[in-house]
Coordinates of C-alpha atoms in Angstrom, one line a residue:
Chain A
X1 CA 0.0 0.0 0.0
X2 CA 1.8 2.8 1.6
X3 CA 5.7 3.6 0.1
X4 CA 6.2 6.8 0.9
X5 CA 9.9 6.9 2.6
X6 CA 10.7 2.9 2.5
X7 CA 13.3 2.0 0.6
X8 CA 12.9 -0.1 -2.3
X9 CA 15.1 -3.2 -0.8
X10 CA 12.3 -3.6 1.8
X11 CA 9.7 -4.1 -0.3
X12 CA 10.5 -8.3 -0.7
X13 CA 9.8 -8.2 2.7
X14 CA 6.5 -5.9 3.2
X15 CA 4.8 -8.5 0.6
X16 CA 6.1 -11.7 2.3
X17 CA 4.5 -10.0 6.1
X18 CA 1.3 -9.2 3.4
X19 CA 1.3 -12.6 2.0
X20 CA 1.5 -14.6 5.5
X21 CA -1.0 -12.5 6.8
X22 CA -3.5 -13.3 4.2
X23 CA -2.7 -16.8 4.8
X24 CA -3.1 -16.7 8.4
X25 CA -6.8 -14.3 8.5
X26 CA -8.0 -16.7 5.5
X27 CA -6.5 -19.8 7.1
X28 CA -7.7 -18.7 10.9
X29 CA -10.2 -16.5 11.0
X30 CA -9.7 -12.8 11.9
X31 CA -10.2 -13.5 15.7
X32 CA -7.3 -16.3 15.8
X33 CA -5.0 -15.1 13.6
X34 CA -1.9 -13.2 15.6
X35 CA 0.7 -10.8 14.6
X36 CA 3.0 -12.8 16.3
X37 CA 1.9 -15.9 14.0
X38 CA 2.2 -14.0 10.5
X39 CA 5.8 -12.9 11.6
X40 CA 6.6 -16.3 12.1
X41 CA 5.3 -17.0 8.4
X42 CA 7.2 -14.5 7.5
X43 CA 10.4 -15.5 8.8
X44 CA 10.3 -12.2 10.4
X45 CA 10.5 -10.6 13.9
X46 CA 7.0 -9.1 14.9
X47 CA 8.4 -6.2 15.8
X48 CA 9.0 -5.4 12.0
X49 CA 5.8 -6.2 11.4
X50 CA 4.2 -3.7 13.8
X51 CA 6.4 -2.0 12.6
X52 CA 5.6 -1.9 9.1
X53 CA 2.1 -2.1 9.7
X54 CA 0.7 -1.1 13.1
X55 CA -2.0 -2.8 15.0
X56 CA -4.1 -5.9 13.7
X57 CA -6.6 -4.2 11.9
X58 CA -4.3 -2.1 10.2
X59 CA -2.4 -5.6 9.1
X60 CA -5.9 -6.8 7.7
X61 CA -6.9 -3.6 6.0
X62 CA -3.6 -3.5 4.1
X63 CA -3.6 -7.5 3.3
X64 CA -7.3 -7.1 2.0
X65 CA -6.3 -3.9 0.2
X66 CA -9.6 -2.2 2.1
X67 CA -9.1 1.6 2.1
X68 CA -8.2 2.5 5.4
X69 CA -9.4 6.1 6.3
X70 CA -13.3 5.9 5.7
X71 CA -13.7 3.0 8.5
X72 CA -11.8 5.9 10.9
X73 CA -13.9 8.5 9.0
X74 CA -16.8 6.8 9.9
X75 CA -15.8 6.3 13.8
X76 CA -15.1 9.9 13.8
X77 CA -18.4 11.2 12.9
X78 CA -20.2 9.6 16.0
X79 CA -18.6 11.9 18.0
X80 CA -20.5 14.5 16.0
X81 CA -23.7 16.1 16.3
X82 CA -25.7 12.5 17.0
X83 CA -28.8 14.1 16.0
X84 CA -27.8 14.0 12.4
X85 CA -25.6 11.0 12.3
X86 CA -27.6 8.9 10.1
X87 CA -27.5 11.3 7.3
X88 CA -23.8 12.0 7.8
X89 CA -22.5 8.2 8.0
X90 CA -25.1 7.9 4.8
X91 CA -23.1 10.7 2.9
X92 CA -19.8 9.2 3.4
X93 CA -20.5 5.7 2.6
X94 CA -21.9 7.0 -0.5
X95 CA -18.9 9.2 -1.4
X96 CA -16.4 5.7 -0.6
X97 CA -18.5 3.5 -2.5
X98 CA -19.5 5.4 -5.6
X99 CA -16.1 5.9 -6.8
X100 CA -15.3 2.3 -8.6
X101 CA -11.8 2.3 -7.3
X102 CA -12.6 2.1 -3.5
X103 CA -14.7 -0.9 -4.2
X104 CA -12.9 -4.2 -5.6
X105 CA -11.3 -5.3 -2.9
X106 CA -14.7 -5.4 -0.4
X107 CA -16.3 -6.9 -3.1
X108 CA -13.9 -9.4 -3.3
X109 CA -14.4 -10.0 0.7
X110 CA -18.5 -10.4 0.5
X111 CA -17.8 -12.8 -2.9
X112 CA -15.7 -14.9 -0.5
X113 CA -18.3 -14.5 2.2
X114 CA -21.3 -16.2 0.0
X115 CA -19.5 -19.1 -1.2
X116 CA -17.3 -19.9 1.9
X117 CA -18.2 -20.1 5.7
X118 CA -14.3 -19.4 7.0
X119 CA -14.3 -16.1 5.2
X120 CA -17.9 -15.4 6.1
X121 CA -16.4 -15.6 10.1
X122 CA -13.7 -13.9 8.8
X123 CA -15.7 -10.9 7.6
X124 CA -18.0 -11.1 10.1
X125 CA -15.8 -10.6 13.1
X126 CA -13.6 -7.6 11.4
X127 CA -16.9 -6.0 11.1
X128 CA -18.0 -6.6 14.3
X129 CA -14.8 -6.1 15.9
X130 CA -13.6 -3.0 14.0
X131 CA -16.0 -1.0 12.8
X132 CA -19.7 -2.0 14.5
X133 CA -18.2 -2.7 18.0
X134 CA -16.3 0.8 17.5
X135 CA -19.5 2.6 16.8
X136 CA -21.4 0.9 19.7
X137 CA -19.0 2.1 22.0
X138 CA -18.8 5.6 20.7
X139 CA -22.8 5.6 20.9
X140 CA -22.7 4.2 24.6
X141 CA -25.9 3.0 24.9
X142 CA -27.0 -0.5 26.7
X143 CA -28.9 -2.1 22.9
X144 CA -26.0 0.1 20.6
X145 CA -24.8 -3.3 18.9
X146 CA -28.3 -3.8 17.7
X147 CA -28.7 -0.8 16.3
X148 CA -25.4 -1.3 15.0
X149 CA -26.4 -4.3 13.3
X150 CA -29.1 -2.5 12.3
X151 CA -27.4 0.3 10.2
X152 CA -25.1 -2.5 9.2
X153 CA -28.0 -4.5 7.5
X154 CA -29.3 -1.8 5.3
X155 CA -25.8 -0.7 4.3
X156 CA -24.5 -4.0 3.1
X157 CA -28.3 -3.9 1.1
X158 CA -26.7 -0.6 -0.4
X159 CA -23.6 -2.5 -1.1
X160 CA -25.6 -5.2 -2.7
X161 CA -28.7 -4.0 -4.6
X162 CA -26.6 -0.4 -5.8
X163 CA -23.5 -2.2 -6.9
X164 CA -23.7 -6.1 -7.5
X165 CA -27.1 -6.6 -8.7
X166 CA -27.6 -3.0 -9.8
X167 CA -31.2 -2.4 -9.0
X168 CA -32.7 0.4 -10.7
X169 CA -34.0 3.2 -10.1
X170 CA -31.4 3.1 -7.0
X171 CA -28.4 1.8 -8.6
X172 CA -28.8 5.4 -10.4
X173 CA -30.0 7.6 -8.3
X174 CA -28.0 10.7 -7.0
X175 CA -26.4 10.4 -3.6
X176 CA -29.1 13.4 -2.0
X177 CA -31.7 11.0 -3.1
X178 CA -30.5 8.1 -1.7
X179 CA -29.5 10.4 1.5
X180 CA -32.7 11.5 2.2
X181 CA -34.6 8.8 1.6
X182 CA -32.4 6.1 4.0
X183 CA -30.5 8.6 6.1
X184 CA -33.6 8.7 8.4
X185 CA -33.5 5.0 8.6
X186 CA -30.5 4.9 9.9
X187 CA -31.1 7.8 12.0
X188 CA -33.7 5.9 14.0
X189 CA -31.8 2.6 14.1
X190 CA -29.0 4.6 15.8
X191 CA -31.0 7.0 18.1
X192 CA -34.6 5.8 17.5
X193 CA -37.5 4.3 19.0
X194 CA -37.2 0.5 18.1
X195 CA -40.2 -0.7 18.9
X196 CA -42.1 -2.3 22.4
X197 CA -40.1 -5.4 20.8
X198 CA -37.2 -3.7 22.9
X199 CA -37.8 -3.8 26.2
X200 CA -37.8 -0.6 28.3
X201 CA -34.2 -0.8 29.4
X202 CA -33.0 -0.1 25.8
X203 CA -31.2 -4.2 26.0
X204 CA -30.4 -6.1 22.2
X205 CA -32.0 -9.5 22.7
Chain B
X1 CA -40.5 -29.7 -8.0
X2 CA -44.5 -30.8 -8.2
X3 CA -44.8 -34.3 -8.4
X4 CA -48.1 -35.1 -8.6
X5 CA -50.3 -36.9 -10.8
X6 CA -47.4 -36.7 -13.1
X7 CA -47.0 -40.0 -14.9
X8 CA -43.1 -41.5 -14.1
X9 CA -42.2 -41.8 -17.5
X10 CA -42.9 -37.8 -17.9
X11 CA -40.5 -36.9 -15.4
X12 CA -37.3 -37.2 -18.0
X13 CA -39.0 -34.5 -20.0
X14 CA -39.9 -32.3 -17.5
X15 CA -36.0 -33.2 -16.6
X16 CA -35.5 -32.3 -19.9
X17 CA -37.1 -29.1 -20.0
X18 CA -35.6 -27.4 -16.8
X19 CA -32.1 -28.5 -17.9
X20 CA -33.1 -26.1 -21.1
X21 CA -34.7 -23.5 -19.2
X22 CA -31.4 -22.9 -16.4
X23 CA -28.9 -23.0 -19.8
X24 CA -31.2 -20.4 -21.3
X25 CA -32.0 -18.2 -18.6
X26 CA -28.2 -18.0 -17.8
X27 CA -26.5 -17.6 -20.9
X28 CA -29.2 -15.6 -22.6
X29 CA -30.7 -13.5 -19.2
X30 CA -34.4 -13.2 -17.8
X31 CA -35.4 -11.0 -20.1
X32 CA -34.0 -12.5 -23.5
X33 CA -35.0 -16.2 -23.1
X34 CA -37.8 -17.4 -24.7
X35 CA -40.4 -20.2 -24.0
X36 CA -39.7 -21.3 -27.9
X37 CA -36.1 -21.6 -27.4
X38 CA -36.3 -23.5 -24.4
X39 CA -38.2 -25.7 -25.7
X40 CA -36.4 -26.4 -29.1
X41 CA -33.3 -26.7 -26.6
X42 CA -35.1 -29.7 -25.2
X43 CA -36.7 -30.9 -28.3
X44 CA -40.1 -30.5 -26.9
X45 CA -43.2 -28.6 -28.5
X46 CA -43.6 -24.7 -26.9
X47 CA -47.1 -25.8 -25.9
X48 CA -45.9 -28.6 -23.9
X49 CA -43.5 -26.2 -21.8
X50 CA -46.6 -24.3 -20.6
X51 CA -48.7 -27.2 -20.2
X52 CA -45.9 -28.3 -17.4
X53 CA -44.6 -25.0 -16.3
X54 CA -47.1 -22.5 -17.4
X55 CA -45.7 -19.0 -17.9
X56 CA -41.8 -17.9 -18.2
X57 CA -41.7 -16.6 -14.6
X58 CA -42.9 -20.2 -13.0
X59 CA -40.3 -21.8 -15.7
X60 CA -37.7 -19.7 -14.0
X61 CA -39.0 -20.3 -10.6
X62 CA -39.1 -23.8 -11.1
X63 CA -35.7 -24.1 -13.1
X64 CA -33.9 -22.1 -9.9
X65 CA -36.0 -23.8 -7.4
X66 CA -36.9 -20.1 -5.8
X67 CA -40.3 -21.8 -3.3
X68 CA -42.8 -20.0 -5.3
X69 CA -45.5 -19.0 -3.0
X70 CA -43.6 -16.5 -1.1
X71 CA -43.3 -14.2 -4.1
X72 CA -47.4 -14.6 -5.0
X73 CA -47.7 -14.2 -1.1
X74 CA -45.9 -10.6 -1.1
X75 CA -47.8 -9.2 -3.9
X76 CA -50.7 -10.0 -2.4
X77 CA -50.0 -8.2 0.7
X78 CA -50.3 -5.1 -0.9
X79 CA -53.8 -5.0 -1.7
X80 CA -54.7 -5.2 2.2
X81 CA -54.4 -1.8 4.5
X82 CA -51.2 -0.1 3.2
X83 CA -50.5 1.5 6.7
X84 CA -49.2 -1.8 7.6
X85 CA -47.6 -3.2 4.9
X86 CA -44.0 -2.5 5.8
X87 CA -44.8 -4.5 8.5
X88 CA -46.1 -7.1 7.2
X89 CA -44.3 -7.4 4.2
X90 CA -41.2 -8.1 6.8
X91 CA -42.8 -10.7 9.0
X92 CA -43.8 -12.8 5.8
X93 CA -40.6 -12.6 5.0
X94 CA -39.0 -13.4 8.1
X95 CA -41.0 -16.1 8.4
X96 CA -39.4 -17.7 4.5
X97 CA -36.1 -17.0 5.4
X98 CA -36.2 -17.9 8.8
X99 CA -36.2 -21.5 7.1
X100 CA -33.2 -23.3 6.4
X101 CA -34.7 -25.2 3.2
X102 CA -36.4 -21.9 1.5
X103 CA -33.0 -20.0 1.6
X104 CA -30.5 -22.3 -0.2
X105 CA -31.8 -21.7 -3.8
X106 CA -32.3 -18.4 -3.1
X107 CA -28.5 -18.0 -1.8
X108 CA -26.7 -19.6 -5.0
X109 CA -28.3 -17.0 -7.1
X110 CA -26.7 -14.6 -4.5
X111 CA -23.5 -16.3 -5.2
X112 CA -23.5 -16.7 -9.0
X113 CA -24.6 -12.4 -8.7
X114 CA -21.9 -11.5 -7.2
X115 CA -19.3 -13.4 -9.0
X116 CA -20.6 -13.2 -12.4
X117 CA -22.4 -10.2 -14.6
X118 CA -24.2 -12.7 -16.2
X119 CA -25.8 -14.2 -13.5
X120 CA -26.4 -10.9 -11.9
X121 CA -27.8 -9.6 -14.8
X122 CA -30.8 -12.4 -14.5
X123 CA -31.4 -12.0 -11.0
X124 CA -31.7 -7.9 -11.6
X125 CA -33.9 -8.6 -14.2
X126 CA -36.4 -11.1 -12.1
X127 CA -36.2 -8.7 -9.4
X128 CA -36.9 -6.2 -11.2
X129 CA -40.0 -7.3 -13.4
X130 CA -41.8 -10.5 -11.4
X131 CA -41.4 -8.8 -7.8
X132 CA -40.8 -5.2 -7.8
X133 CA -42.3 -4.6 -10.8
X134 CA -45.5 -6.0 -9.6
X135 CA -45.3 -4.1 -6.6
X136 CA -44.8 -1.0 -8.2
X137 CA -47.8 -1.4 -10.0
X138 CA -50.0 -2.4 -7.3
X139 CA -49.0 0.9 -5.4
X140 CA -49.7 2.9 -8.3
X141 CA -48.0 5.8 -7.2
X142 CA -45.3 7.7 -10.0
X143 CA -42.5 7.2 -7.6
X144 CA -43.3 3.3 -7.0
X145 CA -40.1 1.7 -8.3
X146 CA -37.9 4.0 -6.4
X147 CA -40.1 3.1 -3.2
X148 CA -40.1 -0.3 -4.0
X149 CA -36.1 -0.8 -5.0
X150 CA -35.4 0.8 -1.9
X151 CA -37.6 -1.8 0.3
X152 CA -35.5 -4.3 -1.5
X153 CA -32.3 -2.5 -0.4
X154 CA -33.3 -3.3 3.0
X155 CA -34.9 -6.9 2.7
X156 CA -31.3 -7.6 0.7
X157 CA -29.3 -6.6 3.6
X158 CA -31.2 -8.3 6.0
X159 CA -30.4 -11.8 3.5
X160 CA -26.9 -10.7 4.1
X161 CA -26.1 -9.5 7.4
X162 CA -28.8 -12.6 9.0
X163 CA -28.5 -15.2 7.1
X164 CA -24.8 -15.3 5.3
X165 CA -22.6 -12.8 6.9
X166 CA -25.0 -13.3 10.0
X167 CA -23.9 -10.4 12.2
X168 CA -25.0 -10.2 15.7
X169 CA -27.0 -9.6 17.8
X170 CA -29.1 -9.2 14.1
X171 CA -28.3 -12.9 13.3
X172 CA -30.0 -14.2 16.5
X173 CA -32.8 -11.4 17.3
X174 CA -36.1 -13.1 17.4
X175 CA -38.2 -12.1 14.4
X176 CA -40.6 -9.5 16.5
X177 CA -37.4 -7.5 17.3
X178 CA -37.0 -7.0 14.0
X179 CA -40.0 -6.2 12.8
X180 CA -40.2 -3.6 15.2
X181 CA -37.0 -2.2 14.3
X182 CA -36.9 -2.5 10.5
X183 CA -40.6 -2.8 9.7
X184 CA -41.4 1.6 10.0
X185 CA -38.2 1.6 7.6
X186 CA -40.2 -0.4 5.1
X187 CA -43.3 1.4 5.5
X188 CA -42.1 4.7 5.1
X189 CA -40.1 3.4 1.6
X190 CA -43.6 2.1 0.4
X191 CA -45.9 5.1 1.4
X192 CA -44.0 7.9 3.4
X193 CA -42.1 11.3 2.9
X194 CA -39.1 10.2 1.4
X195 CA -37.7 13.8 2.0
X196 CA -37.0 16.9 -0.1
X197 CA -34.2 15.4 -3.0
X198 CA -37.7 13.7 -4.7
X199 CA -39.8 16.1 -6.3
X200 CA -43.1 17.5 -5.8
X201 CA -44.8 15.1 -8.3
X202 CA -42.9 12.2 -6.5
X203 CA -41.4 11.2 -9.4
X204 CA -38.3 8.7 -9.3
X205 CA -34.5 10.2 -10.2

């Protein structure tokens, strides 16, 4: 990913810690998978590989090729006005996923995901983990991971219906539509009433 | 699929027949295949294609093994009280998805649409004419197949984050949860104010 200031002789060594480490989250799950275990792989120190690439997630991120800054982009607006959250995360997610560029490598995750069960887990606990669990502790409330889930569930719809099976009139509608349309969706999954299905104390069941 | 009062010795040409149909439906798409050519594929009169499997969207249903019912189920909703159709419309199909055997058809179309154009090409095109566009026309309104892709933007996610990613606590939530949660979502797609980026005259962008 990143080359900025890294000598060229390095770079043998930045793809073997890359190329371990999609062996080990494809091989053992997100959860399982260590830094200490790809460095092994690697036949390096795991120093260098903090080193090189920081925590976990930021190891993942870069062997998976996701773009980085819109899933701290995305933490970073909860601690916003909360009021208009759901139309802000909206607005975001749009501006990341329209452009082609930003989307391959995701796709390439959720096409893993249907057709395999290890990288379903595998997805499924980076999202939980990184981004959802991230969000319900920036929102701080006792039922935040399902409303989480919630938001979660009608973005990867987004994901799906806008750009695999490219249903229209959505797949081509302009971003405002789409913003104001969903953003209060997501709006009252965040901060909403859910429903007497909820009990009074707010609790996910 | 149906099995009865079908004599044994039919059962090779009705065999016969799907065979045809799922070769034409996915080299050729929903929309370009043709009764006629599925049955000069299986060297069968045109007649005898709709006297076993009656009109092109039940030959597809059939050839895909998509449980039929459900989809002449949700159309139906529509023409009881519209206040609570989003709700409705989610319970029905919590209630298919909820079980094991209704979803597996259902979820290798998923998986050929995401790896394949082709295949998402037909199952935008089904979508799009047998479910939505029946929708659409039942709600009459000018901005129906925006409302209606939108509720389909949701119901898709839900298929993805419950029943392949299955993120929790979505995954597990009883059925009432979410129909509580997701089911004013739903409701205002079909019938509410879908804020100020749609016209006036409600028209779909």
């Amino acid at each position: 990913m990143a080359r900025t200031g890294r000598r060229p002789g390095n770079s043998g060594t930045r793809e073997a810690i890359l190329d371990a480490a999609r062996r080990a989250f494809a091989g053992r799950g997100y959860q399982q998978a260590t830094i200490r275990e790809v460095a092994a792989m690697a036949g390096v120190d795991p120093a260098l590989v903090h080193h090189y690439f920081g925590t976990k997630q930021d190891l993942f991120v870069a062997a998976v090729e996701i773009p980085v800054n819109p899933i701290q982009a995305f933490i970073a607006l909860v601690s916003e006005d909360r009021e208009t959250l759901g139309e802000r995360l909206l607005t975001l997610f749009l501006s990341v996923w329209d452009r082609a560029d930003n989307r391959s490598p995701v796709l390439a995750l959720i096409r893993s995901a249907v057709s395999e069960e290890r990288a379903a887990a595998m997805l499924r606990e980076f999202i939980t983990e990184e981004i959802l669990g991230r969000i319900a502790r920036e929102l701080g409330t006792p039922d935040a991971t399902l409303r989480t889930s919630l938001v979660a569930s009608q973005l990867v719809g987004i994901i799906m219906s806008r750009y695999v099976i490219r249903l229209e009139p959505l797949a081509s509608a302009p971003s405002e539509v789409l913003v104001a349309a969903i953003g209060p969706s997501l709006q009252r999954y965040l901060t909403g009433d859910l429903g007497a299905a909820v009990g009074p104390a707010g609790g996910a069941r």
